[in-house]
PDB file of C-alpha atoms in Angstrom:
ATOM      1  CA  UNK Y   1     -24.912  -5.938 -20.745  1.00 51.00           C
ATOM      2  CA  UNK Y   2     -27.895  -7.481 -19.758  1.00 52.00           C
ATOM      3  CA  UNK Y   3     -30.768  -4.482 -18.209  1.00 52.00           C
ATOM      4  CA  UNK Y   4     -30.672  -7.398 -14.678  1.00 54.00           C
ATOM      5  CA  UNK Y   5     -27.035  -5.896 -14.259  1.00 52.00           C
ATOM      6  CA  UNK Y   6     -27.632  -2.417 -15.514  1.00 52.00           C
ATOM      7  CA  UNK Y   7     -29.798  -2.025 -12.603  1.00 46.00           C
ATOM      8  CA  UNK Y   8     -27.361  -4.032 -10.124  1.00 47.00           C
ATOM      9  CA  UNK Y   9     -25.105  -0.782 -10.671  1.00 53.00           C
ATOM     10  CA  UNK Y  10     -27.633   1.226  -9.607  1.00 49.00           C
ATOM     11  CA  UNK Y  11     -28.955  -0.334  -7.398  1.00 48.00           C
ATOM     12  CA  UNK Y  12     -25.709  -1.129  -5.487  1.00 51.00           C
ATOM     13  CA  UNK Y  13     -24.768   3.082  -6.104  1.00 48.00           C
ATOM     14  CA  UNK Y  14     -27.693   4.660  -4.932  1.00 49.00           C
ATOM     15  CA  UNK Y  15     -27.180   2.440  -2.029  1.00 46.00           C
ATOM     16  CA  UNK Y  16     -23.777   3.253  -1.511  1.00 47.00           C
ATOM     17  CA  UNK Y  17     -25.654   7.162  -1.326  1.00 48.00           C
ATOM     18  CA  UNK Y  18     -27.534   5.616   1.305  1.00 47.00           C
ATOM     19  CA  UNK Y  19     -24.860   5.128   3.569  1.00 45.00           C
ATOM     20  CA  UNK Y  20     -24.295   6.802   6.376  1.00 43.00           C
ATOM     21  CA  UNK Y  21     -22.498   9.753   6.529  1.00 44.00           C
ATOM     22  CA  UNK Y  22     -20.106  11.144  10.213  1.00 44.00           C
ATOM     23  CA  UNK Y  23     -22.062  14.048  10.954  1.00 55.00           C
ATOM     24  CA  UNK Y  24     -20.019  17.691   9.997  1.00 66.00           C
ATOM     25  CA  UNK Y  25     -18.837  18.962  12.936  1.00 79.00           C
ATOM     26  CA  UNK Y  26     -20.444  21.737  14.853  1.00 94.00           C
ATOM     27  CA  UNK Y  27     -18.955  25.529  13.225  1.00 96.00           C
ATOM     28  CA  UNK Y  28     -20.108  27.839  15.203  1.00 96.00           C
ATOM     29  CA  UNK Y  29     -18.537  30.906  12.763  1.00 97.00           C
ATOM     30  CA  UNK Y  30     -16.925  31.195   9.020  1.00 97.00           C
ATOM     31  CA  UNK Y  31     -14.277  34.745   8.702  1.00 97.00           C
ATOM     32  CA  UNK Y  32     -13.415  34.585   5.019  1.00 96.00           C
ATOM     33  CA  UNK Y  33     -11.164  30.974   4.939  1.00 95.00           C
ATOM     34  CA  UNK Y  34     -11.453  30.195   8.301  1.00 96.00           C
ATOM     35  CA  UNK Y  35     -13.870  27.873  10.012  1.00 96.00           C
ATOM     36  CA  UNK Y  36     -14.475  28.094  13.643  1.00 96.00           C
ATOM     37  CA  UNK Y  37     -15.682  25.053  15.205  1.00 96.00           C
ATOM     38  CA  UNK Y  38     -17.605  24.625  18.744  1.00 96.00           C
ATOM     39  CA  UNK Y  39     -14.920  22.147  19.722  1.00 96.00           C
ATOM     40  CA  UNK Y  40     -12.387  24.509  19.073  1.00 96.00           C
ATOM     41  CA  UNK Y  41     -14.447  27.220  19.960  1.00 96.00           C
ATOM     42  CA  UNK Y  42     -15.090  26.089  23.325  1.00 94.00           C
ATOM     43  CA  UNK Y  43     -11.073  24.538  24.140  1.00 95.00           C
ATOM     44  CA  UNK Y  44      -9.958  28.429  23.501  1.00 95.00           C
ATOM     45  CA  UNK Y  45     -13.145  29.733  26.102  1.00 95.00           C
ATOM     46  CA  UNK Y  46     -12.544  26.833  28.647  1.00 93.00           C
ATOM     47  CA  UNK Y  47      -8.147  27.876  28.807  1.00 94.00           C
ATOM     48  CA  UNK Y  48      -8.980  31.632  28.944  1.00 94.00           C
ATOM     49  CA  UNK Y  49      -9.502  34.088  31.096  1.00 91.00           C
ATOM     50  CA  UNK Y  50     -13.350  33.709  30.336  1.00 86.00           C
ATOM     51  CA  UNK Y  51     -13.660  30.317  31.236  1.00 87.00           C
ATOM     52  CA  UNK Y  52     -15.696  30.181  34.036  1.00 88.00           C
ATOM     53  CA  UNK Y  53     -18.501  32.177  33.184  1.00 85.00           C
ATOM     54  CA  UNK Y  54     -21.148  31.006  31.267  1.00 85.00           C
ATOM     55  CA  UNK Y  55     -22.274  33.629  30.320  1.00 90.00           C
ATOM     56  CA  UNK Y  56     -23.724  34.709  26.750  1.00 93.00           C
ATOM     57  CA  UNK Y  57     -22.119  38.219  27.086  1.00 93.00           C
ATOM     58  CA  UNK Y  58     -19.199  37.073  27.345  1.00 93.00           C
ATOM     59  CA  UNK Y  59     -19.387  33.848  24.908  1.00 94.00           C
ATOM     60  CA  UNK Y  60     -20.088  36.382  22.218  1.00 95.00           C
ATOM     61  CA  UNK Y  61     -17.138  38.762  23.931  1.00 94.00           C
ATOM     62  CA  UNK Y  62     -14.619  36.123  23.771  1.00 95.00           C
ATOM     63  CA  UNK Y  63     -16.061  34.997  19.933  1.00 96.00           C
ATOM     64  CA  UNK Y  64     -15.507  38.326  19.353  1.00 97.00           C
ATOM     65  CA  UNK Y  65     -11.976  38.075  19.846  1.00 96.00           C
ATOM     66  CA  UNK Y  66     -11.392  34.997  18.451  1.00 96.00           C
ATOM     67  CA  UNK Y  67     -13.249  36.509  15.108  1.00 97.00           C
ATOM     68  CA  UNK Y  68     -11.279  38.989  15.790  1.00 97.00           C
ATOM     69  CA  UNK Y  69      -7.707  37.214  15.395  1.00 97.00           C
ATOM     70  CA  UNK Y  70      -9.373  35.370  12.485  1.00 96.00           C
ATOM     71  CA  UNK Y  71      -9.973  38.943  10.353  1.00 97.00           C
ATOM     72  CA  UNK Y  72      -5.477  39.868  11.093  1.00 97.00           C
ATOM     73  CA  UNK Y  73      -4.728  36.341  10.078  1.00 96.00           C
ATOM     74  CA  UNK Y  74      -6.349  36.967   6.633  1.00 97.00           C
ATOM     75  CA  UNK Y  75      -5.002  40.786   6.336  1.00 97.00           C
ATOM     76  CA  UNK Y  76      -1.742  39.223   6.834  1.00 96.00           C
ATOM     77  CA  UNK Y  77      -1.627  36.559   4.665  1.00 96.00           C
ATOM     78  CA  UNK Y  78      -3.163  38.508   1.694  1.00 97.00           C
ATOM     79  CA  UNK Y  79      -0.129  41.140   2.738  1.00 96.00           C
ATOM     80  CA  UNK Y  80       2.281  38.008   2.223  1.00 96.00           C
ATOM     81  CA  UNK Y  81       4.182  38.278   5.931  1.00 95.00           C
ATOM     82  CA  UNK Y  82       3.124  34.844   6.165  1.00 94.00           C
ATOM     83  CA  UNK Y  83       5.818  34.164   4.315  1.00 94.00           C
ATOM     84  CA  UNK Y  84       8.089  37.721   5.275  1.00 95.00           C
ATOM     85  CA  UNK Y  85      11.820  35.654   5.660  1.00 95.00           C
ATOM     86  CA  UNK Y  86      11.190  36.945   9.704  1.00 95.00           C
ATOM     87  CA  UNK Y  87       8.045  35.496  10.421  1.00 94.00           C
ATOM     88  CA  UNK Y  88       9.134  32.372   8.752  1.00 95.00           C
ATOM     89  CA  UNK Y  89      12.262  32.495  11.276  1.00 95.00           C
ATOM     90  CA  UNK Y  90      10.122  32.502  14.200  1.00 95.00           C
ATOM     91  CA  UNK Y  91       7.696  29.810  13.307  1.00 95.00           C
ATOM     92  CA  UNK Y  92      10.693  27.500  12.999  1.00 96.00           C
ATOM     93  CA  UNK Y  93      12.303  28.990  16.899  1.00 96.00           C
ATOM     94  CA  UNK Y  94       8.337  28.405  18.135  1.00 96.00           C
ATOM     95  CA  UNK Y  95       8.222  25.006  16.112  1.00 96.00           C
ATOM     96  CA  UNK Y  96      12.138  23.662  17.517  1.00 96.00           C
ATOM     97  CA  UNK Y  97      10.857  25.168  21.351  1.00 97.00           C
ATOM     98  CA  UNK Y  98       7.747  23.384  20.977  1.00 96.00           C
ATOM     99  CA  UNK Y  99       9.400  20.347  19.724  1.00 96.00           C
ATOM    100  CA  UNK Y 100      11.851  20.481  22.735  1.00 96.00           C
ATOM    101  CA  UNK Y 101       9.295  20.802  25.456  1.00 96.00           C
ATOM    102  CA  UNK Y 102       7.573  18.169  24.132  1.00 96.00           C
ATOM    103  CA  UNK Y 103      10.106  15.638  23.981  1.00 95.00           C
ATOM    104  CA  UNK Y 104      11.632  16.449  27.618  1.00 94.00           C
ATOM    105  CA  UNK Y 105       7.936  16.334  29.295  1.00 94.00           C
ATOM    106  CA  UNK Y 106       7.960  13.004  27.389  1.00 94.00           C
ATOM    107  CA  UNK Y 107      10.983  11.277  28.645  1.00 92.00           C
ATOM    108  CA  UNK Y 108      10.255  13.218  32.485  1.00 91.00           C
ATOM    109  CA  UNK Y 109       7.121  11.449  32.507  1.00 92.00           C
ATOM    110  CA  UNK Y 110       8.668   7.921  31.307  1.00 92.00           C
ATOM    111  CA  UNK Y 111      10.704   7.679  34.049  1.00 91.00           C
ATOM    112  CA  UNK Y 112      13.932   7.445  31.965  1.00 83.00           C
ATOM    113  CA  UNK Y 113      16.914   9.396  32.985  1.00 91.00           C
ATOM    114  CA  UNK Y 114      17.918  12.145  30.704  1.00 92.00           C
ATOM    115  CA  UNK Y 115      21.752  12.340  31.013  1.00 93.00           C
ATOM    116  CA  UNK Y 116      21.723   8.572  30.079  1.00 93.00           C
ATOM    117  CA  UNK Y 117      18.990   9.906  27.064  1.00 93.00           C
ATOM    118  CA  UNK Y 118      21.292  12.407  26.011  1.00 94.00           C
ATOM    119  CA  UNK Y 119      25.032  10.164  26.140  1.00 95.00           C
ATOM    120  CA  UNK Y 120      22.662   7.250  23.762  1.00 94.00           C
ATOM    121  CA  UNK Y 121      21.813  10.409  21.584  1.00 95.00           C
ATOM    122  CA  UNK Y 122      25.120  11.716  21.383  1.00 95.00           C
ATOM    123  CA  UNK Y 123      27.191   8.304  20.709  1.00 96.00           C
ATOM    124  CA  UNK Y 124      24.207   7.495  18.556  1.00 97.00           C
ATOM    125  CA  UNK Y 125      24.717  10.836  16.493  1.00 97.00           C
ATOM    126  CA  UNK Y 126      27.330  11.465  13.947  1.00 96.00           C
ATOM    127  CA  UNK Y 127      28.187  15.277  15.724  1.00 95.00           C
ATOM    128  CA  UNK Y 128      31.214  17.490  13.869  1.00 95.00           C
ATOM    129  CA  UNK Y 129      32.202  20.833  15.503  1.00 94.00           C
ATOM    130  CA  UNK Y 130      34.052  23.071  13.660  1.00 94.00           C
ATOM    131  CA  UNK Y 131      36.571  24.287  16.652  1.00 93.00           C
ATOM    132  CA  UNK Y 132      37.747  27.680  14.706  1.00 94.00           C
ATOM    133  CA  UNK Y 133      35.038  28.695  16.343  1.00 90.00           C
ATOM    134  CA  UNK Y 134      35.760  28.200  20.014  1.00 92.00           C
ATOM    135  CA  UNK Y 135      38.621  29.603  20.164  1.00 89.00           C
TER     136      UNK Y 135
END
């Protein structure tokens, strides 16, 4: 390899390292493996009962509550509660309810006819019913 080629590679590598990087999101607190970002804190605070208070004491108290929640989550994970069948069933139920709510809200916002939509879904989906359970 020529010296010129090696210099070109080194120059390219050093220029690539100088490219501007996106700033890392501001971190309000770290709790074990959890990070509470500024955006997460501000959004949660705004939507809380404290939201109208712009006092340092309220903000500090709210952050302390968020930290306590993260501590409980860490402890629950260490104890394996995040793999408990009852917990997993609760997560599945919450996921289904949330998805149903979002789909219905979206369809309503579009101004669509919910009965016609359900008819379309039924016409385009294979449905099998065990009639014995209806007896």
